[in-house]
Every structure is written in C-alpha cells, then in structure tokens.
Amino acid sequence: MTVKRSSWALPYLIFLILFVALPLVMIAVYAFRNPQTGAFTLENFAKFFSTPHDLNTFLYSIQVAFINTLLCLLIAYPAAWILSKSSFNRSKITVMLFILPMWINMLIRTLATVALFDFLKMPLGEGALYFGMVYNFLPFMIYPIYNSLEKLDNSYVEAAQDLGATPWKVFWKVTVPLSLPGVWSGVLMVFMPTISTFAIAELLTLNKVKLFGTTIQENINNGFWNYGSALALIMLLIIGLTTLISDEDSARDSEKGGLI
Amino acid sequence: MNKDIVISLQHLSKSYDGKQVLDDINLDIREGEFVTLLGPSGCGKTTTLRLIAGFLAPDGGKILLDGKDISGVPPYRRPFNTVFQRYALFPHLDVYDNIAFGLKLQKVPTDEIDKRVRRILKMVSMTDYESRDVESLSGGQQQRVAIARALVNRPRVLLLDEPLAALDLKMRKDMQIELKEMHAQLGITFIYVTHDQEEALTLSDTIVVMNEGRILQAGDPVSIYNEPQNAFVADFIGESNILNGRMIEDRRVEFLGHEFDCVDEGFGENVPVDVVIRPEDVYIMHKLEGSQFSGTVKSCTFKGVHYEMFVDTDKGYELMIQDYNAFEVGSTVGLLIRPNDIQVMRKERVRNSFDAEIVDAGHISLFGSEIECAAAAAFAPGDKVRAMVDFDKVELVDHQEDGQFAGEVHFLLYKGDHYHLTVLTEDGDHVWVDTDDVWDKGDLVGVNFASENIKLEAVK
C-alpha cells in the first residue's frame, strides 16, 4: 500500500487542531457566553470596558510594550549595525554572544536579574521591569536587524556615496530604509510577547506593577473563565492588528529580511 | 601642464592581501574623451575605476583632477558618477526617486529636479516610467535608469563598470550605439571598463589595454588593432596569427620559414621577434604565380560576412586566414603577405630567467625549493646566480605533485606550429613554456626543470 505524501502532514494537522485551533475556538466560545446561563452575550466585553482597573492595566501594558520595543530598537540597531561590519565581526562570535541568552529559559534569566538587583541593593520596580524586559527581548530585536543589514549589498552604499551622499546621509537614505524589513520583524517579535508577558513583571516588581497578562492569568486562575477569555481575545486582536500593519509595510520586501 | 587633461593617474599602485593588483599605472585622460580600460578579468581595470571613483584608496601614487591631487577626497565630494555593473538601483525607491537621488542631496529646487529628471528620462527613452518600481524593470531598462541616475548630476566624468555585461547581444549592440550618441551629445568624459574587445573598439576614442595590473598599451582603436606592441595585446584584440620570427636586417624579416619585406626598422640584425599577421591580411589565391609561399587548406568555415580558413603552410605552420571567398578543403593555394600588414614586435623575453642561489655542487635553490642542477658545480655555495631555462626545455606534467613546482596555465598563445604558455606557479612566479602539447587555460600542471637544461650565470 502506498502512502500519499499529503498524509504525512496528518500528525501535524492533528496537533494543530488539538493545541492551536481548538483552544482558540474555546477562547472565542467562552468569551461570548454568560458564565451562569451559557447564553450568547457581549457582557464580558462590556465588563472590560466598564472596569477602569482592567482597562488601565490594558493601556498601561501597551505603553510598557511600546516603550520596551522602542528601547530595544534604540539599543539593537546600532549593535546590529556594528555587528554587520565585517571588520568587527569576522568570526560571527560576537553575534553568537548576543544571541546566546535566547538559549536560556526566560524565567531563569529573570530570576537571575532579581538576584542581581538584590546584590547591587537596587530597588525592584518599574525601572527593574524595563531592564528585565530589554534584557530578555533584545536578542529578538538584534538578530533580524543584523540579518537584513548583513545581507544589504554594499553596492547600494557605494551608489549613494557616488551620488554625493555623506556617510550620515547614506545611513538615513539607504541603510535604514533597506533594513526596514528586519526592523519590522524585530518589532513584532518584541512587541507581541511583551503585551502578554506577566512573569517578568511579577518577579521584577514584586507584584507592584501589574500587566495585562497578569490580569488574564488572575481571572482564569480564579475561575472567571468567560471574562478571562474575553480579555485574551482582546489581546489577540491587538496582536493580530500589529501583524497586519507590519505585513502591509514589509510584504514587498518579505524575501529580504523577514522573521528569523 | 596640458589644460586639456581632466584626470591624470600617476604611479598608482594597489595591493590586496599582499598581492599586487595595480603596479605603477600612469594615464592621462583628456576632457571629453571616451577612454576604455580593457583587459581580462583580474587585470586591475575595475580596481583602477574604483580608485578614480574613490571607493578605494591607492597604496601609492596620485590621482589628479584638473592638476590637483584628489587621493584623499571621499567619493561623495568627487564630481564623478558611476554606472555600476549590477546597476545598484535603490530597490526602495521608484524610477523617479532613484534618478532624483543625487539632485535632492545637492538641494536642487524641486521644479528644477523635475525638469532635469524628465529630460534625462527622455534621453534614455524611459519617459512614462517615473513611478515604476525598479525591480519590475527589465535588465535593459534598469541599465537605462542607472545611466540616467548618473548623468542627471552632470558629472565631470562618467565612470562605467562593465555596464553592458549583463545584457544579451542584441540589446548590448543597441546600448553601445546609444552610449556613443550620449557621449557625443553631452561632451562628458567617459571612462569605461570592459573585457569585451569588440565593445572597446566600437566605443572608444582611446583604449587602454591592461593585464596583471599594468598598462600594456594605450592608443586609439586603429593603432591598437594594427600596431599591437606585444603578443598579449595582439592576441586580446581581434583575431591574429602570432608567430616567432627573426629580424634579418632593417625592412627584412623571416617567419613561417620564409623571408619577407616589411616596413619595420631599428630592431638590429638577426634579432628574434614576434610577428603578428591579422587573418584578413593574408592574401589567398588559387594560382601559385605571384604568391610568396603556398599552403593546403585544412578547414573552411562560413562566418557570415567572410570565410575563416586554417591553412597548413609549406613549411609546416598553421595560419588562420579570413577571406570573402571560400577555398576548397584539401586544395593547394598561393599565399601572400604585404609589407604593410606585417607587424613586428620586440620579444619581451627569449628565455626564462630566474633569481637563484647555489646550495652545493649539484643543487640550486629556486622559488624557495632545492632542485638538481649540474651547472652548480662551477659556483661556490651561497653564490647568487641567474638560472636560465629555454622555453622549449621546460617540462610540463599532468599532475601538480609530479612536478618540482606546482603551477597553473595562465595564458596561452598559438604560434603557428607550437603553443607558448605562461604558467603561474603557486608562489606567483611566471614560467614561460614552448610546447607542442595542447593545454587549456586554468589547467593545473607540474613544472620540471631537468638538471642539464638549467644554465647559470653569475650575478655581479
């Protein structure tokens, strides 16, 4: 008996249905149901918009994610640029060193950060939160930018110089625009997980700062499945939106940078 | 100092990783001239262009623009623009913004930019393409945009790095004509790099033939074609028969086993020379009266306008001949060469000559290894000597490991009855070899010098 090649995909399909599609459907179903009667309702969403505490947490989370993404970008771009200069990075070992933290569990890194702050007698709080977030997400920003900068054909730089562009102008008019696909990948890979993160916030602020991920987790943990699902759905919507926006921007250049 | 001269290259040299790619380049380029740097890949032509553009800094020598040294001036302050081999059009900008890139940097007013971009687009026949994405254009269209992007800035000198190499033949021919027209119309100095000799002959006012980092000959296309100064130029430009000859006296030269009248003087008497005969300069006829020598037609191929024939001469040489008439294969023909069509060149060398050192009575040290040499007995160990080996006494073997030295066939020249090879050893030394065997460029070979064939001469 011959097995058709398409049937090889079956195990993956089952996996996707069980662990991706089904949970998503369940979230959607729970989000639109009344916890007592099980009837279709929008009250879970209405509750979110009428609970200032949760709404503020949500807005605050987006702000944190935004600032974190910006900080990562500001630090990562120059780093990636320097790394992409072959004279500095002949063996690619320096890139490895930047990527290395990605191999260690996020919780361990965060707990280590807590220990470091304790050791240095520095207070935990918002500052520590940003430090921990940048520390955790920086590699995800550096790598895609480094990738797109490294692939950038030097003849574009030469062409710009040839047309009268100073090194500064070359950077802003050629290097930056041509590395945008990498920047978008980096932004997505930092912004999306930051919105839903909660462990870093809990550990590095001693629960003083609450992010949206924590709100969802608390609700689910305390049995408010329907409300928690509605919150999760809202967050998914925001993430989906950012992906869409960046897709439109980088669709044209997708083959040049893209996700790792 | 000549006021006409825009760019003057003086004693330019450049090396990469210890390898000399340019060696003492001297060249004056006149205002409005179309200069072509011509040579095989790796000859240093692109490096020369990049030095002029400013992407590379010379190790030694000067680049003068209007008499002032610009070696230290960055590329963005040089009044030159480049058309790159792979075009290097900015993929994030459309056609209009690509062309306007240089003008915007110069802060030219918007309406003026608009006027100039439209005018240049018209000139390269790309009107209506302003808002097109550059990646949606064909190779030929991208080429036009690249030329427009450079020319719109009205550079003093336009640098073109093999701009037509990526186009197909028909398109290349069309673009050659257009480039020539643009050059005539704009009066801008063009410096053009190519490895295509036909392109160079078609386009240039001046051709500069380069090989291995040196300028071999510079001159107008006609003189380069008709009076090549050495075997490399003769072989590289057009088709040619390059033969070993002997200058008997002024205006009298011997080659192909016969004596001929020629127009060259001043070589001395009985001096070995190279003789170049262009295939279209050999007169071929059915009757033998009135001919200087005879031959047998070995092959005859139709080439469009003419027939190309290979003829075995009566003294055992092979000649390539082009004629409008076909001659039957196997037929005996009369051949004649006019004095004016014989180009005599001084030989660059008549035998191999290397620096060597005596090791002991039976060995010398050459290219860093020890080899046997019978003649070493006449010298004391440690003596510096010149080791000389005749071209036909060098032995080549198929496997590098079977030779005293490993080498690669770098250049080959057919001399009518044998091949003259240039073999490059691993350490970059040149060995010249005469052989009847057929080798190809790039073949890896072992080189052997037999003990009895090495002659030694003391160095004072």
PDB file of C-alpha atoms in Angstrom, chain A residues 153-167 169 173-174 177-178 252-253 255-256, chain B residues 50 53 55 75-76 80-82 84 88-92 98 101-102 105 107 133 135 149-150 153:
ATOM      1  CA  ASP A 153      24.507  44.806  -0.816  1.00  0.00           C
ATOM      2  CA  ASN A 154      27.418  47.189  -0.347  1.00  0.00           C
ATOM      3  CA  SER A 155      26.964  48.473  -3.895  1.00  0.00           C
ATOM      4  CA  TYR A 156      23.875  50.409  -2.705  1.00  0.00           C
ATOM      5  CA  VAL A 157      26.039  52.189  -0.176  1.00  0.00           C
ATOM      6  CA  GLU A 158      28.640  52.906  -2.833  1.00  0.00           C
ATOM      7  CA  ALA A 159      25.980  54.108  -5.271  1.00  0.00           C
ATOM      8  CA  ALA A 160      24.692  56.565  -2.672  1.00  0.00           C
ATOM      9  CA  GLN A 161      28.201  57.837  -1.911  1.00  0.00           C
ATOM     10  CA  ASP A 162      28.802  58.134  -5.608  1.00  0.00           C
ATOM     11  CA  LEU A 163      25.707  60.315  -5.941  1.00  0.00           C
ATOM     12  CA  GLY A 164      27.027  62.674  -3.301  1.00  0.00           C
ATOM     13  CA  ALA A 165      25.689  61.284  -0.031  1.00  0.00           C
ATOM     14  CA  THR A 166      27.818  61.818   3.080  1.00  0.00           C
ATOM     15  CA  PRO A 167      28.152  58.760   5.349  1.00  0.00           C
ATOM     16  CA  LYS A 169      23.017  60.621   4.521  1.00  0.00           C
ATOM     17  CA  LYS A 173      18.611  57.347   2.987  1.00  0.00           C
ATOM     18  CA  VAL A 174      19.833  53.879   2.090  1.00  0.00           C
ATOM     19  CA  PRO A 177      15.183  52.068   4.541  1.00  0.00           C
ATOM     20  CA  LEU A 178      16.714  48.870   3.193  1.00  0.00           C
ATOM     21  CA  ARG A 252       7.105  43.883  -0.776  1.00  0.00           C
ATOM     22  CA  ASP A 253      10.474  43.190   0.801  1.00  0.00           C
ATOM     23  CA  GLU A 255      12.169  37.949   0.850  1.00  0.00           C
ATOM     24  CA  LYS A 256      14.928  40.270   2.052  1.00  0.00           C
TER      25      LYS A 256
ATOM     26  CA  ARG B  50      37.218  52.224  -8.131  1.00  0.00           C
ATOM     27  CA  ALA B  53      35.640  56.882  -8.008  1.00  0.00           C
ATOM     28  CA  PHE B  55      35.817  53.661  -3.194  1.00  0.00           C
ATOM     29  CA  PRO B  75      33.735  59.652  -3.179  1.00  0.00           C
ATOM     30  CA  TYR B  76      30.779  61.902  -2.298  1.00  0.00           C
ATOM     31  CA  PHE B  80      32.191  61.825 -10.833  1.00  0.00           C
ATOM     32  CA  ASN B  81      29.272  59.462 -11.141  1.00  0.00           C
ATOM     33  CA  THR B  82      29.332  55.737 -11.668  1.00  0.00           C
ATOM     34  CA  PHE B  84      27.621  50.065 -11.665  1.00  0.00           C
ATOM     35  CA  ALA B  88      22.746  49.094  -7.830  1.00  0.00           C
ATOM     36  CA  LEU B  89      19.418  50.881  -8.245  1.00  0.00           C
ATOM     37  CA  PHE B  90      17.832  51.536  -4.857  1.00  0.00           C
ATOM     38  CA  PRO B  91      15.033  48.951  -4.501  1.00  0.00           C
ATOM     39  CA  HIS B  92      13.118  51.107  -2.005  1.00  0.00           C
ATOM     40  CA  ASN B  98      16.327  56.865  -7.991  1.00  0.00           C
ATOM     41  CA  PHE B 101      18.567  60.955  -5.529  1.00  0.00           C
ATOM     42  CA  GLY B 102      21.724  62.918  -6.342  1.00  0.00           C
ATOM     43  CA  LEU B 105      21.188  65.679  -1.959  1.00  0.00           C
ATOM     44  CA  LYS B 107      19.349  70.615  -2.621  1.00  0.00           C
ATOM     45  CA  ASP B 133       9.232  50.065  -9.186  1.00  0.00           C
ATOM     46  CA  GLU B 135      12.579  45.766  -9.629  1.00  0.00           C
ATOM     47  CA  ARG B 149      20.768  58.405 -12.449  1.00  0.00           C
ATOM     48  CA  ALA B 150      24.450  59.078 -13.047  1.00  0.00           C
ATOM     49  CA  ASN B 153      24.022  65.077 -11.970  1.00  0.00           C
TER      50      ASN B 153
END
